[in-house]
Amino acid sequence: MDNATYSYMNDCTPLTNCKSGRKAGGSTVVNMSHVGKKPPNDYLIWSLCNTLYVNFCCLGFMALIYSIKARDQKTLGDMRAAQECSDKAKWYNILASGWNLLIPLLLLGLLVLLVVHLGSSEGTFDFFGEDGFQSFMKLFSR
């Protein structure tokens, strides 16, 4: 305990039900400048998924950086900067997702074309037969 002395008004002491010594409460002002606007989306989960997929030119990583920046700006209250970072994260995610879908689809199409071509060039091609690998290599040795 400290040795400080406290002075109270005569009619109001601590732990009593004194209302005469209380002052009326002041008003509290809350700034609600963005009441009608929805805060910008940061696309963090989408960016994280694209980053973990490790795509071409690290587009997912760039999206993750801008997603984190958008979240930080939103926390600081700078909605204009948060919206700009959110838009960049969105477009990097679109590019990364498009690339993530394009490459497997192109490889699948190439595989289908290869199977169709091999099947039509010399009758039916037996991939898993006894001499499947040798006949497959003969196609490329011509």
N, CA, C and O atoms as a DFTB+ gen file, in Angstrom:
568 C
 N C O
     1  1       0.832      -1.181       0.000
     2  2       0.000       0.000       0.000
     3  2       0.868       1.232       0.000
     4  3       1.949       1.256       0.589
     5  1       0.390       2.228      -0.653
     6  2       1.116       3.496      -0.622
     7  2       0.555       4.394       0.479
     8  3      -0.541       4.163       0.990
     9  1       1.297       5.382       0.819
    10  2       0.912       6.277       1.905
    11  2       0.211       7.533       1.395
    12  3       0.154       8.540       2.101
    13  1      -0.317       7.483       0.186
    14  2      -0.988       8.657      -0.360
    15  2      -2.317       8.869       0.351
    16  3      -2.990       7.922       0.758
    17  1      -2.665      10.123       0.483
    18  2      -3.959      10.439       1.109
    19  2      -4.933      10.821       0.016
    20  3      -4.589      11.536      -0.925
    21  1      -6.117      10.347       0.148
    22  2      -7.158      10.612      -0.825
    23  2      -8.209      11.496      -0.185
    24  3      -8.587      11.311       0.972
    25  1      -8.662      12.440      -0.947
    26  2      -9.721      13.297      -0.401
    27  2     -10.990      13.089      -1.214
    28  3     -10.955      13.089      -2.444
    29  1     -12.091      12.915      -0.531
    30  2     -13.388      12.712      -1.159
    31  2     -14.321      13.823      -0.691
    32  3     -14.103      14.468       0.334
    33  1     -15.340      14.011      -1.468
    34  2     -16.347      14.983      -1.052
    35  2     -17.015      14.473       0.225
    36  3     -17.112      13.264       0.438
    37  1     -17.472      15.388       1.067
    38  2     -18.035      15.013       2.360
    39  2     -19.245      14.094       2.247
    40  3     -19.391      13.161       3.036
    41  1     -20.111      14.350       1.275
    42  2     -21.326      13.559       1.204
    43  2     -21.173      12.284       0.382
    44  3     -22.129      11.518       0.262
    45  1     -20.009      12.039      -0.180
    46  2     -19.820      10.855      -1.020
    47  2     -18.500      10.201      -0.684
    48  3     -17.440      10.789      -0.897
    49  1     -18.553       9.006      -0.169
    50  2     -17.349       8.235       0.135
    51  2     -17.404       6.937      -0.657
    52  3     -18.470       6.535      -1.123
    53  1     -16.282       6.293      -0.806
    54  2     -16.292       5.043      -1.563
    55  2     -17.187       4.003      -0.906
    56  3     -17.384       4.001       0.309
    57  1     -17.718       3.130      -1.732
    58  2     -18.590       2.036      -1.325
    59  2     -19.908       2.507      -0.724
    60  3     -20.561       1.747      -0.009
    61  1     -20.300       3.709      -0.993
    62  2     -21.618       4.172      -0.579
    63  2     -22.440       4.428      -1.820
    64  3     -21.907       4.490      -2.928
    65  1     -23.710       4.574      -1.638
    66  2     -24.623       4.776      -2.747
    67  2     -24.852       6.267      -2.960
    68  3     -25.983       6.742      -2.851
    69  1     -23.824       6.982      -3.253
    70  2     -23.879       8.432      -3.375
    71  2     -24.098       8.824      -4.824
    72  3     -23.313       8.429      -5.686
    73  1     -25.127       9.582      -5.114
    74  2     -25.391      10.015      -6.471
    75  2     -25.168      11.507      -6.633
    76  3     -25.133      11.998      -7.761
    77  1     -25.019      12.227      -5.566
    78  2     -24.878      13.674      -5.688
    79  2     -23.504      14.081      -6.184
    80  3     -23.360      15.134      -6.805
    81  1     -22.488      13.261      -5.920
    82  2     -21.143      13.609      -6.327
    83  2     -20.825      13.206      -7.763
    84  3     -19.776      13.586      -8.282
    85  1     -21.688      12.459      -8.408
    86  2     -21.433      12.006      -9.769
    87  2     -21.802      13.077     -10.773
    88  3     -22.799      13.783     -10.627
    89  1     -20.987      13.175     -11.775
    90  2     -21.280      14.102     -12.854
    91  2     -22.008      13.357     -13.962
    92  3     -21.894      12.137     -14.087
    93  1     -22.739      14.089     -14.746
    94  2     -23.431      13.472     -15.886
    95  2     -22.394      12.983     -16.894
    96  3     -21.381      13.640     -17.133
    97  1     -22.669      11.809     -17.482
    98  2     -21.736      11.215     -18.437
    99  2     -21.628      12.053     -19.700
   100  3     -22.614      12.630     -20.160
   101  1     -20.432      12.115     -20.254
   102  2     -20.207      12.853     -21.489
   103  2     -20.595      12.000     -22.693
   104  3     -20.877      10.810     -22.561
   105  1     -20.605      12.608     -23.834
   106  2     -20.960      11.881     -25.054
   107  2     -19.709      11.268     -25.681
   108  3     -18.607      11.801     -25.553
   109  1     -19.900      10.152     -26.352
   110  2     -18.822       9.468     -27.041
   111  2     -19.074       9.575     -28.532
   112  3     -20.174       9.286     -29.003
   113  1     -18.076       9.982     -29.264
   114  2     -18.194      10.134     -30.711
   115  2     -17.468       8.974     -31.376
   116  3     -16.289       8.734     -31.115
   117  1     -18.182       8.259     -32.236
   118  2     -17.608       7.160     -32.988
   119  2     -17.651       7.531     -34.462
   120  3     -18.714       7.856     -34.990
   121  1     -16.512       7.485     -35.123
   122  2     -16.438       7.832     -36.531
   123  2     -16.945       6.660     -37.357
   124  3     -16.340       5.587     -37.354
   125  1     -18.035       6.856     -38.054
   126  2     -18.649       5.807     -38.872
   127  2     -18.656       6.234     -40.336
   128  3     -19.711       6.245     -40.971
   129  1     -17.498       6.583     -40.876
   130  2     -17.436       7.112     -42.226
   131  2     -17.706       6.053     -43.291
   132  3     -18.119       6.398     -44.398
   133  1     -17.487       4.781     -42.989
   134  2     -17.683       3.722     -43.977
   135  2     -18.877       2.852     -43.603
   136  3     -18.790       1.626     -43.670
   137  1     -19.992       3.467     -43.210
   138  2     -21.134       2.696     -42.746
   139  2     -21.759       1.903     -43.886
   140  3     -22.027       0.713     -43.724
   141  1     -21.996       2.529     -45.029
   142  2     -22.680       1.863     -46.129
   143  2     -21.783       0.993     -46.978
   144  3     -22.276       0.141     -47.717
   145  1     -20.466       1.186     -46.892
   146  2     -19.541       0.471     -47.747
   147  2     -19.088      -0.822     -47.089
   148  3     -18.812      -0.872     -45.890
   149  1     -19.021      -1.862     -47.902
   150  2     -18.494      -3.140     -47.433
   151  2     -16.963      -3.095     -47.550
   152  3     -16.451      -2.666     -48.585
   153  1     -16.227      -3.520     -46.534
   154  2     -14.762      -3.490     -46.644
   155  2     -14.296      -4.414     -47.771
   156  3     -14.935      -5.430     -48.044
   157  1     -13.192      -4.066     -48.420
   158  2     -12.731      -4.883     -49.553
   159  2     -12.302      -6.274     -49.112
   160  3     -11.801      -6.468     -48.004
   161  1     -12.506      -7.226     -49.995
   162  2     -12.120      -8.606     -49.740
   163  2     -10.619      -8.738     -49.935
   164  3     -10.064      -8.098     -50.828
   165  1      -9.946      -9.548     -49.128
   166  2      -8.501      -9.675     -49.270
   167  2      -8.079     -10.932     -50.028
   168  3      -6.902     -11.056     -50.367
   169  1      -8.973     -11.857     -50.304
   170  2      -8.700     -13.073     -51.096
   171  2      -7.531     -13.872     -50.534
   172  3      -6.746     -14.436     -51.297
   173  1      -7.407     -13.929     -49.234
   174  2      -6.250     -14.564     -48.606
   175  2      -6.242     -16.083     -48.801
   176  3      -5.192     -16.662     -49.082
   177  1      -7.392     -16.728     -48.655
   178  2      -7.446     -18.190     -48.791
   179  2      -7.137     -18.604     -50.231
   180  3      -6.388     -19.553     -50.465
   181  1      -7.717     -17.887     -51.187
   182  2      -7.472     -18.161     -52.599
   183  2      -5.989     -17.968     -52.921
   184  3      -5.396     -18.768     -53.646
   185  1      -5.402     -16.915     -52.384
   186  2      -3.981     -16.652     -52.612
   187  2      -3.106     -17.732     -51.988
   188  3      -2.095     -18.130     -52.568
   189  1      -3.486     -18.197     -50.830
   190  2      -2.721     -19.246     -50.162
   191  2      -2.769     -20.547     -50.967
   192  3      -1.759     -21.237     -51.105
   193  1      -3.943     -20.872     -51.491
   194  2      -4.065     -22.080     -52.324
   195  2      -3.215     -21.959     -53.586
   196  3      -2.536     -22.913     -53.968
   197  1      -3.248     -20.801     -54.235
   198  2      -2.435     -20.608     -55.432
   199  2      -0.950     -20.617     -55.108
   200  3      -0.147     -21.077     -55.921
   201  1      -0.570     -20.122     -53.945
   202  2       0.837     -20.135     -53.553
   203  2       1.319     -21.563     -53.304
   204  3       2.417     -21.928     -53.723
   205  1       0.518     -22.361     -52.635
   206  2       0.910     -23.732     -52.339
   207  2       0.968     -24.598     -53.588
   208  3       1.658     -25.617     -53.604
   209  1       0.250     -24.201     -54.633
   210  2       0.285     -24.969     -55.882
   211  2       1.577     -24.727     -56.645
   212  3       1.907     -25.509     -57.536
   213  1       2.309     -23.689     -56.334
   214  2       3.591     -23.317     -56.928
   215  2       3.455     -23.243     -58.449
   216  3       3.860     -24.157     -59.167
   217  1       2.893     -22.165     -58.914
   218  2       2.631     -22.025     -60.333
   219  2       3.671     -21.147     -61.023
   220  3       4.616     -20.662     -60.401
   221  1       3.474     -20.962     -62.301
   222  2       4.392     -20.249     -63.181
   223  2       4.612     -18.812     -62.703
   224  3       3.658     -18.115     -62.358
   225  1       5.851     -18.380     -62.685
   226  2       6.259     -17.002     -62.329
   227  2       5.812     -16.583     -60.929
   228  3       5.717     -15.385     -60.663
   229  1       5.541     -17.500     -60.049
   230  2       5.154     -17.199     -58.663
   231  2       3.961     -16.246     -58.584
   232  3       3.931     -15.360     -57.730
   233  1       2.991     -16.421     -59.460
   234  2       1.822     -15.551     -59.451
   235  2       1.026     -15.706     -58.161
   236  3       0.477     -14.731     -57.648
   237  1       0.962     -16.922     -57.638
   238  2       0.259     -17.151     -56.374
   239  2       0.935     -16.447     -55.215
   240  3       0.265     -15.943     -54.314
   241  1       2.274     -16.410     -55.231
   242  2       3.012     -15.722     -54.176
   243  2       2.772     -14.217     -54.244
   244  3       2.624     -13.562     -53.212
   245  1       2.734     -13.671     -55.454
   246  2       2.433     -12.244     -55.615
   247  2       1.025     -11.938     -55.110
   248  3       0.800     -10.914     -54.464
   249  1       0.083     -12.827     -55.408
   250  2      -1.279     -12.641     -54.915
   251  2      -1.314     -12.689     -53.393
   252  3      -2.047     -11.925     -52.764
   253  1      -0.530     -13.577     -52.800
   254  2      -0.471     -13.675     -51.337
   255  2       0.088     -12.398     -50.725
   256  3      -0.413     -11.934     -49.701
   257  1       1.110     -11.828     -51.334
   258  2       1.684     -10.579     -50.830
   259  2       0.640      -9.471     -50.845
   260  3       0.478      -8.756     -49.856
   261  1      -0.071      -9.325     -51.967
   262  2      -1.070      -8.265     -52.053
   263  2      -2.277      -8.544     -51.154
   264  3      -2.924      -7.609     -50.682
   265  1      -2.580      -9.804     -50.920
   266  2      -3.673     -10.134     -49.996
   267  2      -3.328      -9.708     -48.569
   268  3      -4.162      -9.156     -47.853
   269  1      -2.096      -9.972     -48.176
   270  2      -1.662      -9.571     -46.833
   271  2      -1.618      -8.057     -46.720
   272  3      -2.002      -7.494     -45.695
   273  1      -1.147      -7.389     -47.784
   274  2      -1.132      -5.924     -47.770
   275  2      -2.553      -5.365     -47.672
   276  3      -2.787      -4.388     -46.961
   277  1      -3.499      -5.982     -48.383
   278  2      -4.889      -5.521     -48.324
   279  2      -5.453      -5.685     -46.919
   280  3      -6.164      -4.812     -46.420
   281  1      -5.133      -6.806     -46.287
   282  2      -5.618      -7.029     -44.918
   283  2      -4.999      -6.019     -43.947
   284  3      -5.681      -5.515     -43.054
   285  1      -3.722      -5.728     -44.123
   286  2      -3.055      -4.751     -43.258
   287  2      -3.655      -3.358     -43.435
   288  3      -3.908      -2.659     -42.455
   289  1      -3.881      -2.959     -44.684
   290  2      -4.446      -1.632     -44.943
   291  2      -5.869      -1.535     -44.411
   292  3      -6.287      -0.485     -43.923
   293  1      -6.607      -2.629     -44.505
   294  2      -7.972      -2.643     -43.971
   295  2      -7.946      -2.502     -42.455
   296  3      -8.795      -1.823     -41.878
   297  1      -6.979      -3.139     -41.811
   298  2      -6.843      -3.035     -40.363
   299  2      -6.462      -1.624     -39.944
   300  3      -6.922      -1.128     -38.916
   301  1      -5.613      -0.975     -40.749
   302  2      -5.205       0.399     -40.443
   303  2      -6.303       1.412     -40.744
   304  3      -6.234       2.552     -40.284
   305  1      -7.303       1.015     -41.504
   306  2      -8.414       1.911     -41.811
   307  2      -8.276       2.647     -43.130
   308  3      -9.119       3.486     -43.449
   309  1      -7.247       2.365     -43.899
   310  2      -7.048       3.005     -45.200
   311  2      -7.757       2.160     -46.254
   312  3      -7.159       1.272     -46.863
   313  1      -9.032       2.449     -46.458
   314  2      -9.846       1.618     -47.343
   315  2      -9.465       1.785     -48.813
   316  3      -9.626       0.850     -49.598
   317  1      -8.967       2.950     -49.194
   318  2      -8.589       3.165     -50.593
   319  2      -7.384       2.284     -50.942
   320  3      -7.391       1.606     -51.970
   321  1      -6.364       2.292     -50.104
   322  2      -5.184       1.449     -50.338
   323  2      -5.542      -0.029     -50.223
   324  3      -5.004      -0.856     -50.960
   325  1      -6.443      -0.367     -49.309
   326  2      -6.884      -1.755     -49.165
   327  2      -7.602      -2.222     -50.425
   328  3      -7.430      -3.366     -50.847
   329  1      -8.403      -1.353     -51.027
   330  2      -9.117      -1.712     -52.254
   331  2      -8.146      -1.915     -53.415
   332  3      -8.325      -2.830     -54.219
   333  1      -7.118      -1.069     -53.507
   334  2      -6.116      -1.225     -54.566
   335  2      -5.364      -2.545     -54.429
   336  3      -5.184      -3.261     -55.414
   337  1      -4.929      -2.868     -53.227
   338  2      -4.221      -4.127     -52.992
   339  2      -5.140      -5.327     -53.216
   340  3      -4.707      -6.369     -53.708
   341  1      -6.400      -5.171     -52.852
   342  2      -7.364      -6.233     -53.058
   343  2      -7.578      -6.502     -54.545
   344  3      -7.676      -7.657     -54.960
   345  1      -7.651      -5.442     -55.346
   346  2      -7.818      -5.611     -56.789
   347  2      -6.609      -6.305     -57.412
   348  3      -6.758      -7.175     -58.270
   349  1      -5.415      -5.918     -56.976
   350  2      -4.204      -6.569     -57.496
   351  2      -4.165      -8.034     -57.100
   352  3      -3.822      -8.890     -57.915
   353  1      -4.517      -8.330     -55.848
   354  2      -4.539      -9.726     -55.395
   355  2      -5.553     -10.533     -56.201
   356  3      -5.300     -11.686     -56.549
   357  1      -6.693      -9.928     -56.493
   358  2      -7.730     -10.620     -57.270
   359  2      -7.214     -10.976     -58.663
   360  3      -7.410     -12.100     -59.124
   361  1      -6.555     -10.026     -59.339
   362  2      -6.088     -10.288     -60.699
   363  2      -4.916     -11.269     -60.720
   364  3      -4.820     -12.094     -61.629
   365  1      -4.039     -11.193     -59.746
   366  2      -2.967     -12.190     -59.678
   367  2      -3.547     -13.576     -59.413
   368  3      -3.048     -14.567     -59.947
   369  1      -4.589     -13.654     -58.601
   370  2      -5.234     -14.945     -58.354
   371  2      -5.923     -15.466     -59.605
   372  3      -5.886     -16.667     -59.872
   373  1      -6.547     -14.588     -60.373
   374  2      -7.198     -15.018     -61.614
   375  2      -6.147     -15.552     -62.593
   376  3      -6.342     -16.599     -63.211
   377  1      -5.031     -14.823     -62.729
   378  2      -3.965     -15.285     -63.627
   379  2      -3.370     -16.607     -63.150
   380  3      -3.138     -17.511     -63.953
   381  1      -3.126     -16.720     -61.857
   382  2      -2.545     -17.952     -61.318
   383  2      -3.507     -19.128     -61.472
   384  3      -3.084     -20.229     -61.825
   385  1      -4.782     -18.907     -61.213
   386  2      -5.759     -19.991     -61.348
   387  2      -5.923     -20.397     -62.806
   388  3      -6.053     -21.581     -63.117
   389  1      -5.916     -19.411     -63.694
   390  2      -6.003     -19.727     -65.121
   391  2      -4.815     -20.549     -65.583
   392  3      -4.965     -21.505     -66.343
   393  1      -3.636     -20.169     -65.119
   394  2      -2.448     -20.922     -65.479
   395  2      -2.491     -22.324     -64.867
   396  3      -2.092     -23.299     -65.503
   397  1      -2.978     -22.416     -63.631
   398  2      -3.066     -23.717     -62.965
   399  2      -4.037     -24.650     -63.668
   400  3      -3.864     -25.867     -63.615
   401  1      -5.046     -24.111     -64.319
   402  2      -5.996     -24.944     -65.057
   403  2      -5.536     -25.192     -66.485
   404  3      -5.805     -26.257     -67.041
   405  1      -4.852     -24.235     -67.086
   406  2      -4.469     -24.330     -68.488
   407  2      -3.441     -25.422     -68.731
   408  3      -3.603     -26.218     -69.656
   409  1      -2.409     -25.479     -67.942
   410  2      -1.329     -26.446     -68.169
   411  2      -1.823     -27.896     -68.063
   412  3      -1.548     -28.681     -68.971
   413  1      -2.532     -28.288     -67.007
   414  2      -3.024     -29.680     -66.978
   415  2      -3.998     -29.990     -68.118
   416  3      -4.002     -31.104     -68.643
   417  1      -4.819     -29.017     -68.501
   418  2      -5.737     -29.262     -69.621
   419  2      -4.983     -29.436     -70.936
   420  3      -5.346     -30.281     -71.754
   421  1      -3.937     -28.640     -71.140
   422  2      -3.127     -28.807     -72.343
   423  2      -2.418     -30.160     -72.351
   424  3      -2.348     -30.816     -73.390
   425  1      -1.902     -30.571     -71.222
   426  2      -1.238     -31.880     -71.144
   427  2      -2.224     -33.027     -71.366
   428  3      -1.893     -34.019     -72.014
   429  1      -3.417     -32.889     -70.834
   430  2      -4.446     -33.910     -71.052
   431  2      -4.835     -33.968     -72.523
   432  3      -4.984     -35.052     -73.085
   433  1      -5.000     -32.802     -73.148
   434  2      -5.320     -32.779     -74.579
   435  2      -4.217     -33.388     -75.414
   436  3      -4.488     -34.106     -76.376
   437  1      -2.966     -33.107     -75.053
   438  2      -1.840     -33.692     -75.769
   439  2      -1.817     -35.205     -75.616
   440  3      -1.539     -35.925     -76.574
   441  1      -2.105     -35.681     -74.428
   442  2      -2.148     -37.125     -74.200
   443  2      -3.259     -37.781     -75.009
   444  3      -3.054     -38.846     -75.590
   445  1      -4.424     -37.161     -75.052
   446  2      -5.546     -37.700     -75.836
   447  2      -5.188     -37.721     -77.314
   448  3      -5.456     -38.710     -77.997
   449  1      -4.588     -36.646     -77.822
   450  2      -4.180     -36.616     -79.230
   451  2      -3.131     -37.676     -79.520
   452  3      -3.158     -38.297     -80.582
   453  1      -2.214     -37.890     -78.600
   454  2      -1.196     -38.916     -78.779
   455  2      -1.820     -40.301     -78.839
   456  3      -1.451     -41.105     -79.696
   457  1      -2.742     -40.589     -77.960
   458  2      -3.395     -41.900     -77.950
   459  2      -4.222     -42.092     -79.218
   460  3      -4.216     -43.176     -79.801
   461  1      -4.930     -41.055     -79.648
   462  2      -5.732     -41.168     -80.875
   463  2      -4.819     -41.375     -82.082
   464  3      -5.106     -42.201     -82.948
   465  1      -3.742     -40.637     -82.134
   466  2      -2.821     -40.779     -83.263
   467  2      -2.165     -42.153     -83.284
   468  3      -2.062     -42.783     -84.336
   469  1      -1.725     -42.612     -82.124
   470  2      -1.086     -43.922     -82.067
   471  2      -2.074     -45.037     -82.373
   472  3      -1.705     -46.059     -82.952
   473  1      -3.311     -44.842     -81.989
   474  2      -4.324     -45.862     -82.258
   475  2      -4.694     -45.935     -83.728
   476  3      -5.082     -46.998     -84.212
   477  1      -4.581     -44.828     -84.446
   478  2      -5.005     -44.830     -85.846
   479  2      -3.852     -45.058     -86.816
   480  3      -4.110     -45.348     -87.984
   481  1      -2.598     -44.943     -86.396
   482  2      -1.488     -45.052     -87.341
   483  2      -1.197     -46.490     -87.750
   484  3      -0.949     -46.740     -88.930
   485  1      -1.215     -47.424     -86.843
   486  2      -0.931     -48.822     -87.166
   487  2      -1.942     -49.729     -86.487
   488  3      -1.560     -50.624     -85.733
   489  1      -3.185     -49.519     -86.735
   490  2      -4.209     -50.321     -86.090
   491  2      -4.319     -49.952     -84.629
   492  3      -4.136     -48.790     -84.267
   493  1      -4.608     -50.898     -83.807
   494  2      -4.723     -50.607     -82.379
   495  2      -3.359     -50.753     -81.743
   496  3      -2.599     -51.671     -82.052
   497  1      -3.071     -49.841     -80.862
   498  2      -1.779     -49.831     -80.188
   499  2      -1.947     -50.412     -78.804
   500  3      -2.787     -49.953     -78.030
   501  1      -1.165     -51.404     -78.492
   502  2      -1.250     -52.069     -77.196
   503  2      -0.178     -51.501     -76.268
   504  3       0.994     -51.869     -76.354
   505  1      -0.596     -50.605     -75.386
   506  2       0.364     -49.994     -74.462
   507  2       0.905     -50.993     -73.457
   508  3       2.088     -50.961     -73.117
   509  1       0.038     -51.886     -72.977
   510  2       0.423     -52.754     -71.877
   511  2       0.646     -54.201     -72.315
   512  3       0.677     -55.107     -71.483
   513  1       0.798     -54.411     -73.600
   514  2       1.011     -55.773     -74.100
   515  2       2.443     -56.220     -73.926
   516  3       3.253     -55.559     -73.276
   517  1       2.739     -57.380     -74.535
   518  2       4.075     -57.946     -74.390
   519  2       5.134     -57.073     -75.050
   520  3       6.198     -56.845     -74.475
   521  1       4.852     -56.591     -76.235
   522  2       5.841     -55.773     -76.926
   523  2       5.353     -54.332     -77.091
   524  3       5.632     -53.680     -78.098
   525  1       4.637     -53.857     -76.106
   526  2       4.074     -52.508     -76.175
   527  2       5.129     -51.426     -76.196
   528  3       5.029     -50.483     -76.981
   529  1       6.123     -51.537     -75.364
   530  2       7.160     -50.504     -75.306
   531  2       8.013     -50.506     -76.572
   532  3       8.399     -49.443     -77.060
   533  1       8.315     -51.712     -77.116
   534  2       9.130     -51.782     -78.318
   535  2       8.384     -51.193     -79.514
   536  3       8.976     -50.478     -80.322
   537  1       7.079     -51.491     -79.634
   538  2       6.328     -50.924     -80.754
   539  2       6.122     -49.426     -80.567
   540  3       6.009     -48.688     -81.545
   541  1       6.072     -48.977     -79.321
   542  2       5.967     -47.535     -79.057
   543  2       7.251     -46.829     -79.480
   544  3       7.193     -45.737     -80.047
   545  1       8.392     -47.425     -79.218
   546  2       9.663     -46.824     -79.585
   547  2       9.886     -46.872     -81.097
   548  3      10.579     -46.014     -81.643
   549  1       9.304     -47.873     -81.787
   550  2       9.423     -47.927     -83.245
   551  2       8.761     -46.739     -83.919
   552  3       9.189     -46.303     -84.988
   553  1       7.721     -46.220     -83.293
   554  2       7.027     -45.042     -83.867
   555  2       7.948     -43.842     -83.920
   556  3       7.843     -43.027     -84.837
   557  1       8.839     -43.714     -82.969
   558  2       9.718     -42.538     -82.918
   559  2      11.068     -42.782     -83.572
   560  3      11.860     -41.849     -83.715
   561  1      11.344     -44.006     -83.969
   562  2      12.644     -44.303     -84.578
   563  2      12.628     -44.122     -86.091
   564  3      13.675     -44.239     -86.729
   565  1      11.489     -43.844     -86.671
   566  2      11.396     -43.683     -88.127
   567  2      12.067     -42.461     -88.622
   568  3      12.067     -42.200     -89.825
